[in-house]
Coordinates of N, CA and C in Angstrom, one line a residue:
X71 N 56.9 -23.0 6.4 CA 58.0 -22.0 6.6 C 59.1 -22.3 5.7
X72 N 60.0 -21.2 5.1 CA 61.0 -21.6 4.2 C 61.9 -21.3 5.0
X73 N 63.0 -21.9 4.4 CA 64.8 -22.0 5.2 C 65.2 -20.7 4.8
X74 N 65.6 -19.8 6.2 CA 66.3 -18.5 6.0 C 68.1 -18.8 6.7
X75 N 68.6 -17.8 6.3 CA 69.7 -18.0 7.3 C 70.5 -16.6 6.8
X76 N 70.9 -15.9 8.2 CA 71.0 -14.3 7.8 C 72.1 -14.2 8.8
X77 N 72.9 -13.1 8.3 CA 74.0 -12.9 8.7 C 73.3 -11.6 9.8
X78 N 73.3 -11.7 11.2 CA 72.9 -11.0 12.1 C 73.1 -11.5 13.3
X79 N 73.3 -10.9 14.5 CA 73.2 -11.6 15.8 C 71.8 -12.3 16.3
X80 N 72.0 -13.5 17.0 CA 71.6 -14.3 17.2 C 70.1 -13.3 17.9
X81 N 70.1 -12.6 19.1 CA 68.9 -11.8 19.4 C 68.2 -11.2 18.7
X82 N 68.8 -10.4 18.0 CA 68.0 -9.2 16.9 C 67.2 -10.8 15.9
X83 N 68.1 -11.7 15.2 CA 66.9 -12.5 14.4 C 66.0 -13.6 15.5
X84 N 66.2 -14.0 16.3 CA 65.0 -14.6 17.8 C 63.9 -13.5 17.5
X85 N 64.1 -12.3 18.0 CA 63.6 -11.0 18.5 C 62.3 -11.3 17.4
X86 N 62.4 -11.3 15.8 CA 61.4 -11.1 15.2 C 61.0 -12.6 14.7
X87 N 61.3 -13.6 15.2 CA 60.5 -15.0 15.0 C 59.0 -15.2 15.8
X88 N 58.4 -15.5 15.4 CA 57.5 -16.0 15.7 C 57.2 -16.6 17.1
X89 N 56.2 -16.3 17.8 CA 56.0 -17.4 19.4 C 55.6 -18.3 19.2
X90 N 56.4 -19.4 19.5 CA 55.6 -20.9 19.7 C 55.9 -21.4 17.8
X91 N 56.9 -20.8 17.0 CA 57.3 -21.3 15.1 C 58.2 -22.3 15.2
X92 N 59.1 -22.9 15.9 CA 60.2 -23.4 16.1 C 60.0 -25.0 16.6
X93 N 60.3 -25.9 15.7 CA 60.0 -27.6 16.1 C 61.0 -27.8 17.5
X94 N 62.3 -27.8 16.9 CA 63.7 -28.1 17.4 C 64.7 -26.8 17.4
X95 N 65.3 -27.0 18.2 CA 66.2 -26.2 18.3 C 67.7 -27.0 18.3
X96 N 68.8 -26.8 17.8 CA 69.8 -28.0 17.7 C 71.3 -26.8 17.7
X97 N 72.0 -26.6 18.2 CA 73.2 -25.7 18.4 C 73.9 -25.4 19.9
X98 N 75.1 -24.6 19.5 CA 76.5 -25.0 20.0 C 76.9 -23.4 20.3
X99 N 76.8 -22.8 21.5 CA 76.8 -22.3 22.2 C 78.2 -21.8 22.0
X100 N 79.0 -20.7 21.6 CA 80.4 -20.4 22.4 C 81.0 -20.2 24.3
X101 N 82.0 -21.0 24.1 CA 82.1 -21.4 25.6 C 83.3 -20.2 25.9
X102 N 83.5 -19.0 25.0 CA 84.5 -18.3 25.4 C 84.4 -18.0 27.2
X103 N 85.2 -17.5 27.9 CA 85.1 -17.5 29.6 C 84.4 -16.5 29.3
X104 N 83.9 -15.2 29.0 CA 83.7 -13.8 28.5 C 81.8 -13.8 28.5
X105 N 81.8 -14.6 27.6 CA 80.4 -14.8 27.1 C 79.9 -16.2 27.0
X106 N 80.0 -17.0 27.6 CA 79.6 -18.6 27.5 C 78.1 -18.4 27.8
X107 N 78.1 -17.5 29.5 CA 77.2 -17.4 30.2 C 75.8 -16.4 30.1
X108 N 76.6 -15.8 29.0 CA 75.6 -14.7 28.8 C 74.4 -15.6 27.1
X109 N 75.7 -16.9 26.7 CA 75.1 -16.9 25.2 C 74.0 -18.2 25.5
X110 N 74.2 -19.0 27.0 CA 73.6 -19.6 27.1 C 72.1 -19.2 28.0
X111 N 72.0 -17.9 28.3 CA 71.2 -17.6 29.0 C 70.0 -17.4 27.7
X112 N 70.6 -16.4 26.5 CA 70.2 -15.8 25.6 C 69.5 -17.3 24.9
X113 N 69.8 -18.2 24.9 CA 69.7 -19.9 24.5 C 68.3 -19.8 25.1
X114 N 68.5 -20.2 26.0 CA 67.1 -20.7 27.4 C 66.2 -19.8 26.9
X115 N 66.1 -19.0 27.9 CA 65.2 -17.4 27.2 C 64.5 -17.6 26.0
X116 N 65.2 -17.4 24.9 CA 64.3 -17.7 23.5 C 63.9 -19.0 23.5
X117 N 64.6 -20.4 23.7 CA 64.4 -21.9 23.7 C 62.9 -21.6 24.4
X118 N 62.2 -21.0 25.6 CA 61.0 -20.9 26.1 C 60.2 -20.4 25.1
X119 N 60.1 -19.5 24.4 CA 59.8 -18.5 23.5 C 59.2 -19.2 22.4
X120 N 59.9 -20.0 21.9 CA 60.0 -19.9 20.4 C 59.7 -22.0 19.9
X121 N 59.9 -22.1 20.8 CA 60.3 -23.7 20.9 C 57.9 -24.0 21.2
X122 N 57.9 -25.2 19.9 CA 56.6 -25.7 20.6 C 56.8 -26.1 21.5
X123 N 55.3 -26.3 21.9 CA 55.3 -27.5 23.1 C 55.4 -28.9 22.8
X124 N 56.6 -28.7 23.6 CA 57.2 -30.6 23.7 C 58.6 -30.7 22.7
X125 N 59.0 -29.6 21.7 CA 59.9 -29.0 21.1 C 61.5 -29.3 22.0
X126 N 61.9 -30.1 21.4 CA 63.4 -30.5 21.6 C 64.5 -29.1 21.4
X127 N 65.2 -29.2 22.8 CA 66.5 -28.3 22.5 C 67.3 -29.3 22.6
X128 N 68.5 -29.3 21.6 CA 70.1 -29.9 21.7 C 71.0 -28.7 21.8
X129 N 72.0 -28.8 22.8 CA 72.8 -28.0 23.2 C 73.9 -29.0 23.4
X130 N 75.3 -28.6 22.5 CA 76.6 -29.0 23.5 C 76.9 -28.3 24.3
X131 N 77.7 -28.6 25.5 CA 78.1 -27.9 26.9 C 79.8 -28.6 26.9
X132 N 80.2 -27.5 27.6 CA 82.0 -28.3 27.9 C 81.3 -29.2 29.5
X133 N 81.9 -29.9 29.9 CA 82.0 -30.9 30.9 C 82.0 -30.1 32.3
X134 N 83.1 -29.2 32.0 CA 83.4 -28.4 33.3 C 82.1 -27.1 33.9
X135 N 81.3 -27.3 32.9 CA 79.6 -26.3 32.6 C 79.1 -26.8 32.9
X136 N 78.8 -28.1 32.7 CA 77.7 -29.2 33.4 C 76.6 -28.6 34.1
X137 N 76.7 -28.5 35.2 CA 75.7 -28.0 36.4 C 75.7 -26.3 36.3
X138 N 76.2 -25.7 35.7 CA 75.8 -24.5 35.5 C 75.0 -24.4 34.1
X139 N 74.8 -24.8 32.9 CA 74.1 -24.7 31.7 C 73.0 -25.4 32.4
X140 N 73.1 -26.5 32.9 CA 71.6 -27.2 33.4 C 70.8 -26.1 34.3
X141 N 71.5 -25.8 35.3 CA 70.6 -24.5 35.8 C 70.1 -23.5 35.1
X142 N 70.7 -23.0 34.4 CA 70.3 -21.6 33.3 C 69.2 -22.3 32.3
X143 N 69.5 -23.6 32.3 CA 68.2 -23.9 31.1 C 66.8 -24.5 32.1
X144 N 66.8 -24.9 33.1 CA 66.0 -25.4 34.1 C 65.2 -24.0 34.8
X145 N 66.1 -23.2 34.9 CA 65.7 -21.7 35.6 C 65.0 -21.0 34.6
X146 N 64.8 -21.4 33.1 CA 64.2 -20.7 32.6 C 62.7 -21.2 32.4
X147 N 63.0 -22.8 32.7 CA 61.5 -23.2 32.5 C 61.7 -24.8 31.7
X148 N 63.0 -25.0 30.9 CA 63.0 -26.0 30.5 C 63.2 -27.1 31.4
X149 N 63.0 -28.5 30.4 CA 62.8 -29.5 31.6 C 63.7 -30.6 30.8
X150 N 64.4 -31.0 31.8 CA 65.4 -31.9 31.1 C 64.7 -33.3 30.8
X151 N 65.6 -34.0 29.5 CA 65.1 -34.8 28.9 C 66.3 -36.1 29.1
X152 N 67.5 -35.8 28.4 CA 68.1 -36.8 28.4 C 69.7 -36.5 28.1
X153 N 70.9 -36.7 28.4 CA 72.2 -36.3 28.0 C 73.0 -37.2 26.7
X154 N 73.2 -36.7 25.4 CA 74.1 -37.6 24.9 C 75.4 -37.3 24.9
X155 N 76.2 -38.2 25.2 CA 77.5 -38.0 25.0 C 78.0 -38.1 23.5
X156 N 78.8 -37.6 22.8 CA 79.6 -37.7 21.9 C 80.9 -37.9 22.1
X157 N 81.0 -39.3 21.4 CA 82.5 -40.0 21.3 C 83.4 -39.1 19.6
X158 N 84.4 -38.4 19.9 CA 85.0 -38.1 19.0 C 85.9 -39.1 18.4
X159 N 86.2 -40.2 17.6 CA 86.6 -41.0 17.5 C 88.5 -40.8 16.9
X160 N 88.3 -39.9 16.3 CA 89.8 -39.1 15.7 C 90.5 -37.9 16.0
X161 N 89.8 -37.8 17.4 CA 90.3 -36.3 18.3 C 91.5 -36.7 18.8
X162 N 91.9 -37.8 19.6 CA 92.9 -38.0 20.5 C 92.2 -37.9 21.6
X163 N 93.1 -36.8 22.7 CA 92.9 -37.0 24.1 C 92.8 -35.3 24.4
X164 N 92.1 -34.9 24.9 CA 92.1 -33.1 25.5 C 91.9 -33.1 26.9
X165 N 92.6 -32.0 27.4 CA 93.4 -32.1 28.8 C 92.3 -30.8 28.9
X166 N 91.3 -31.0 30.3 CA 90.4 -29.7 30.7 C 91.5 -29.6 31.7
X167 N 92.5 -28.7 31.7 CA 93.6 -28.5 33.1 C 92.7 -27.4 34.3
X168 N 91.3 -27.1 33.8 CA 90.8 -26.3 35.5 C 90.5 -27.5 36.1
X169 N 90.3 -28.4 35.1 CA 90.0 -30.0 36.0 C 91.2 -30.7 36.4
X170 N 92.1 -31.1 35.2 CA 93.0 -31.6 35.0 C 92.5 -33.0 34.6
X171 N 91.9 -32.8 33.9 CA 91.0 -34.5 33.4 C 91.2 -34.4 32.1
X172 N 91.5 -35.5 31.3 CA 91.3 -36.2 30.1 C 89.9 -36.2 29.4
X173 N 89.5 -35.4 28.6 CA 87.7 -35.2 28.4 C 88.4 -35.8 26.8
X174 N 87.0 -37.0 26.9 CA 86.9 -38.2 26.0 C 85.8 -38.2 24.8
X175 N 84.9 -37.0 25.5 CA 83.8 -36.5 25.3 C 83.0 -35.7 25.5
X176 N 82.4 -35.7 24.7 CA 81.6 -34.0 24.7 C 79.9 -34.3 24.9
X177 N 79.1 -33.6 26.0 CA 77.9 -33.7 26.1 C 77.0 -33.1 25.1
X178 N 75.8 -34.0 24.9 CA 74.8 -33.0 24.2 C 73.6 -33.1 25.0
X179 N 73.1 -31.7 25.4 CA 72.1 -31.6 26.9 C 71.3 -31.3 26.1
X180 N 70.0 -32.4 26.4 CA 68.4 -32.5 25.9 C 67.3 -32.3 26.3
X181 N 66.8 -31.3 25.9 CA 65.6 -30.6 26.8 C 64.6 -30.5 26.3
X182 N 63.3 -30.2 26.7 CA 62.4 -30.0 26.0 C 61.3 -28.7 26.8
X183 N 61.1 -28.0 26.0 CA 59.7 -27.3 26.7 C 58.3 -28.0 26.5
X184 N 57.8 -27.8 27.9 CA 56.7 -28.8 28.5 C 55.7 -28.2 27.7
X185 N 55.0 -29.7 27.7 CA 55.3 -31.2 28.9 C 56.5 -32.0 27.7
X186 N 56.5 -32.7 28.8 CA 57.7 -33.8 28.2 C 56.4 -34.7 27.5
X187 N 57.3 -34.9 26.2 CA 56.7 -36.5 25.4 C 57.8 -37.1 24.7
X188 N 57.5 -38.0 24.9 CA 59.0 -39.1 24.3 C 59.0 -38.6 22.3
X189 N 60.3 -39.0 21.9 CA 60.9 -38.8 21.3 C 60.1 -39.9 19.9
X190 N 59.7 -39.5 18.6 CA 59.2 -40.2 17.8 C 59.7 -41.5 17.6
X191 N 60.9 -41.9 17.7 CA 62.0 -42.9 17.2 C 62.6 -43.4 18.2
X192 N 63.1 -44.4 19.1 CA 63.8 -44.9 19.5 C 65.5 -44.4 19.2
X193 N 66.2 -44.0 19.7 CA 67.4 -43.8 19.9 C 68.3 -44.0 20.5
X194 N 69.7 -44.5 20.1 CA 70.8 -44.6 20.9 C 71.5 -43.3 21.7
X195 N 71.7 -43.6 22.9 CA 72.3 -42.4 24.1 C 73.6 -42.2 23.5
X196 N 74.2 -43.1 22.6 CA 76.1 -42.3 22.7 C 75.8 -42.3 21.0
X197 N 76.9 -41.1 20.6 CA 77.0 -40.9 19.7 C 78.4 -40.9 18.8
X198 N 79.2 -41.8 18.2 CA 80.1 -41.9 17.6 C 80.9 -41.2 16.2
X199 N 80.9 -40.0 16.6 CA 80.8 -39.0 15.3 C 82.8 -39.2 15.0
X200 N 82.8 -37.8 14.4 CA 84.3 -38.0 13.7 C 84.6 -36.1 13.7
X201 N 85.7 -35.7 13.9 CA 86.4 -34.8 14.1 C 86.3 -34.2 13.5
X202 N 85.8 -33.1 13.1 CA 85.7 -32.2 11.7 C 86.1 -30.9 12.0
X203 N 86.9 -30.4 11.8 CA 87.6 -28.5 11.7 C 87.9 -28.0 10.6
X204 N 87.2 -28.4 9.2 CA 88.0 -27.8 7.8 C 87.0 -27.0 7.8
X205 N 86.1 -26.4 7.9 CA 85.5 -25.0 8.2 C 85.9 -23.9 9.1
X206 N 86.0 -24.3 10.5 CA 86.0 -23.6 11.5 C 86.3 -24.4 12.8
X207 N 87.2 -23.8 13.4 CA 87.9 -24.0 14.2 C 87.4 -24.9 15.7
X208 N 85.7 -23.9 15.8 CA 84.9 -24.8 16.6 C 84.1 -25.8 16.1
X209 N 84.1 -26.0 14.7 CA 82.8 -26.9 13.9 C 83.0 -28.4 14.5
X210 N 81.5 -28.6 14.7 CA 81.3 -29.9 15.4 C 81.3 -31.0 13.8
X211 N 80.9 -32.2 14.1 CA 80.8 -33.5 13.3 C 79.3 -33.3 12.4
X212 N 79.1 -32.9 11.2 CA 77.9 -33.0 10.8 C 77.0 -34.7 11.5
X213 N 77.8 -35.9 11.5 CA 77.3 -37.1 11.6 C 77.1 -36.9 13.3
X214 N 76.9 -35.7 14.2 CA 76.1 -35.9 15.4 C 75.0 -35.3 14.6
X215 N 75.2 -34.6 14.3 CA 73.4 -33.7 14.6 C 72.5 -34.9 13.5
X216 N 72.7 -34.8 11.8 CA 72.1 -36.5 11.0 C 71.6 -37.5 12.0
X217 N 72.9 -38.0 13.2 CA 72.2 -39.0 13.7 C 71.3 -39.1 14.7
X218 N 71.1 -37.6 15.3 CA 70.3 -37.4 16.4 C 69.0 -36.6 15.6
X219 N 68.8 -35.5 14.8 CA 67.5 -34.8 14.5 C 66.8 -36.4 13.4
X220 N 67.7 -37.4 12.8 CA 66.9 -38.0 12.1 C 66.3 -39.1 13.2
X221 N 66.0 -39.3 14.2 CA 65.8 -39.7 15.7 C 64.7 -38.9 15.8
X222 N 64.5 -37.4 16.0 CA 63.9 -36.6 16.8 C 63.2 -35.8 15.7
X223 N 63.1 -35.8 14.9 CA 62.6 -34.6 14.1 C 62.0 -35.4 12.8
X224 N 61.1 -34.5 12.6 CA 59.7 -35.7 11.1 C 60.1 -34.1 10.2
X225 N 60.7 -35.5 9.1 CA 60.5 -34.0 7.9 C 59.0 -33.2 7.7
X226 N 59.8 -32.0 7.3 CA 58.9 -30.7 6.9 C 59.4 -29.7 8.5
X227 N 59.5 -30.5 9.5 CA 59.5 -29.8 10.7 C 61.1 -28.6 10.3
X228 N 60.8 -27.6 11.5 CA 61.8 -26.9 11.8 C 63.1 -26.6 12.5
X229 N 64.2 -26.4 12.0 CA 65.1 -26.4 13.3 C 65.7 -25.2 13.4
X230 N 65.6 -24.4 14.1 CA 66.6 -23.6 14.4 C 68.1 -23.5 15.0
X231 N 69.0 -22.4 14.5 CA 70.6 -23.0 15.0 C 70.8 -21.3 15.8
X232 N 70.8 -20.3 16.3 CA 71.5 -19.0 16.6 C 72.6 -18.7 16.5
X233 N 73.1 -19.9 17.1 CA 74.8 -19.5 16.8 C 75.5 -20.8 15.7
X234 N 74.9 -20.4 14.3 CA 75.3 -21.5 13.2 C 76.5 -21.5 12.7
X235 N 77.5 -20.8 12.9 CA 78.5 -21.0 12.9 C 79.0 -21.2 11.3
X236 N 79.9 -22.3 11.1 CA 79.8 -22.7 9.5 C 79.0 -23.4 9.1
X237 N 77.7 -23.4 9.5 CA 76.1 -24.5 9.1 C 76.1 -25.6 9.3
X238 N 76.8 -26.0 9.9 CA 76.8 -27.3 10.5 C 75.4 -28.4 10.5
X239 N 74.8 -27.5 11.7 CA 73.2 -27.8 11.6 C 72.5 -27.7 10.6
X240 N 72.6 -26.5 9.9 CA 71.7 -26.3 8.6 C 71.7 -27.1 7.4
X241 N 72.9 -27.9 7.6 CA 73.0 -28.4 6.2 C 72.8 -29.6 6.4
X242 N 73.1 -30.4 7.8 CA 72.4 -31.7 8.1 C 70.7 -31.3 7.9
X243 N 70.2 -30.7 8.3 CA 69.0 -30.4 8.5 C 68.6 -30.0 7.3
X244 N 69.3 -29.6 5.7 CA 68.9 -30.1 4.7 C 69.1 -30.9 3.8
X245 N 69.7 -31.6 4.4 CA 70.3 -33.0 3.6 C 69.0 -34.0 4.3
X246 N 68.4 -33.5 5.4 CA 67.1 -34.9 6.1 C 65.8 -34.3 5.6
X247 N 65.8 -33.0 4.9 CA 64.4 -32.5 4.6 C 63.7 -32.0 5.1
X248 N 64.3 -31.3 6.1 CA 63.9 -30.3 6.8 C 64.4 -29.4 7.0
X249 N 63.2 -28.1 7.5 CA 63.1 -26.8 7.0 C 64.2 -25.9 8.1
X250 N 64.9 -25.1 8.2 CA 66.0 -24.8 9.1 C 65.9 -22.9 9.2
X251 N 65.8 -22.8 10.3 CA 66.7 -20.9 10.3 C 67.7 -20.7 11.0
X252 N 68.7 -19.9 10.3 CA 70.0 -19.9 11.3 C 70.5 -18.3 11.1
X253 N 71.1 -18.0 12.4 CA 71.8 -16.7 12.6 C 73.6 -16.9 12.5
X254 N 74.4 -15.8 12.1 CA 75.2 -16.2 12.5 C 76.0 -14.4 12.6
X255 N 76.9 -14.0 13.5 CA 77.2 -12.7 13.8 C 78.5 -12.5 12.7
X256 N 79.5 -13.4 12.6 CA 80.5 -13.0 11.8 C 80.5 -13.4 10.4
X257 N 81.2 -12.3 9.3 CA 80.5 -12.5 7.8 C 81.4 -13.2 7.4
X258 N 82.5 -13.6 7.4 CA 83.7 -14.5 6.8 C 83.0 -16.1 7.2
X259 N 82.2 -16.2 8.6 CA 82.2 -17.7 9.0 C 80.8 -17.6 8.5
X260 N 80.0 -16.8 8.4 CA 78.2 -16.9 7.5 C 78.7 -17.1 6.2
X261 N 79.7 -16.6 5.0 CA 79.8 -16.5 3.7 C 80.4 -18.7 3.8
X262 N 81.5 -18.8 4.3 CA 81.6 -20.2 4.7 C 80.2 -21.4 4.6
X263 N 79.4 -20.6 5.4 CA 77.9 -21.7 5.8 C 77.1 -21.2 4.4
X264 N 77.2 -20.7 4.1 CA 76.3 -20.1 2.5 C 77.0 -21.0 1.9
X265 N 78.5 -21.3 1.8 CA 78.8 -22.2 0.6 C 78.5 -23.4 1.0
X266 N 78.4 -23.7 2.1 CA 78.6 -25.5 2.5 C 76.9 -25.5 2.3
X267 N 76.0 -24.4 2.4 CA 74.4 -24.6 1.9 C 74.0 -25.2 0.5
X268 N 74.9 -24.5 -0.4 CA 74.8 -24.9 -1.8 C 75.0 -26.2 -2.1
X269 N 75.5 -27.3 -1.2 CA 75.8 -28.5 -1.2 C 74.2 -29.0 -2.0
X270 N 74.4 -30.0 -2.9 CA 73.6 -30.5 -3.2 C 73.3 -32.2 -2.6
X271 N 72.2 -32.8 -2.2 CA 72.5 -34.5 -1.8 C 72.6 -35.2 -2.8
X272 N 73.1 -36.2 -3.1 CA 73.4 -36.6 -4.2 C 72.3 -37.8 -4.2
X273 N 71.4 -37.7 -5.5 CA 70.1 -38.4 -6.2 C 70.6 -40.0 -7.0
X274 N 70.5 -41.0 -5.7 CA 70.7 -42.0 -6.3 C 70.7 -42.5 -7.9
X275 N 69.3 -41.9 -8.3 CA 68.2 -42.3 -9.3 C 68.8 -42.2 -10.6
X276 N 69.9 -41.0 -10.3 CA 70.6 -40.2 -11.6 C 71.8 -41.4 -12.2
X277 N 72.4 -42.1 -11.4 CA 72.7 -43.1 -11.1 C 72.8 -44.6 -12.0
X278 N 71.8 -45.1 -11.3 CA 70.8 -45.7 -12.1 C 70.0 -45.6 -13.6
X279 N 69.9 -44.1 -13.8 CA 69.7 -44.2 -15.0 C 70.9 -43.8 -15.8
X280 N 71.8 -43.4 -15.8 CA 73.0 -43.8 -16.3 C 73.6 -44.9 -16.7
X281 N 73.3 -46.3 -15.7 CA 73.6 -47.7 -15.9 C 72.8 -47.8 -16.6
X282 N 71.2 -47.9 -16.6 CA 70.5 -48.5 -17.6 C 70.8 -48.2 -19.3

């Protein structure tokens, strides 16, 4: 499969993917109050669809969603696997005031469509990433998803992102060598993720022959 990534809503490009083409799924949900609930239903739904069997979903969730994303992904059929927390190390402190709690961290809810089989690699549960917003205002840490899909995922495999936002996913996912599709609805934050694609990894070797 080659890496696509198209400026469209997240359903219309699901809609013509393949059943059962998709290794992983790895993405980040908008938690607006409006649509949280509708974006993570639309999540689940296709995550059944499209996901092999035994195919890993990563989803972040806000804290205060907890027990409601778990139902909407359980109610569709997925079966939970495991929770990672992400430690933001250069966030500070964020006040959930419907709680009125100090949130230190952000979950990443791990599921798989059955059966459940453990995970190729041994991995650590917490994740120590770093603060990143020079894209986009919601953009997570590229160094969660690197340290979790290179855990969970054998190059050549696929990941899908629906809501890619500034490519976050896609560009970890080709910086490890593996193959990625991603949707994203608005064209100023898709033209963003098209340039952070062009990123090239930088080839030790070139390096090396230099010195020599």
């Amino acid at each position: 499969m080659t890496s696509t990534f198209e400026n469209i809503d997240c359903d219309q490009g699901m809609a013509d993917l393949e059943i059962g083409s998709v290794d992983h799924i790895f993405t980040d949900p908008p938690y607006l109050k409006d649509v949280w609930e509708e974006a993570y239903q639309t999540l689940a739904i296709n995550s059944m669809i499209l996901l092999k069997p035994s195919g890993f979903l990563f989803t972040y969730c806000p804290q205060y969603r907890l027990s409601d994303v778990m139902g909407i992904l359980e109610g569709a059929g997925l079966q939970y696997y495991w929770v990672i927390p992400v430690l933001n190390q250069n966030a500070g402190t964020g006040v959930v005031w419907a709680r009125n709690a100090i949130c230190l961290y952000t979950p990443i809810l791990v599921y798989q469509n059955p059966p459940i089989k453990k995970a190729p690699m041994v991995f650590e549960d917490v994740v120590r990433g770093m603060c990143q917003k020079a894209y986009h205002p919601w953009q997570q840490s590229i160094h969660d998803v690197l340290g979790i899909l290179c855990r969970f995922a054998i190059s050549g495999e696929t990941i899908l992102d629906p809501f890619a936002g500034s490519g976050t996913t896609l560009l970890a996912a080709k910086l490890l060598g593996l193959e990625y599709i991603g949707f994203e609805i608005d064209p100023d934050t898709y033209r963003i993720a098209c340039q952070r694609l062009e990123q090239q990894p930088l080839d030790l070797r070139q390096f090396c022959e230099v010195e020599a």
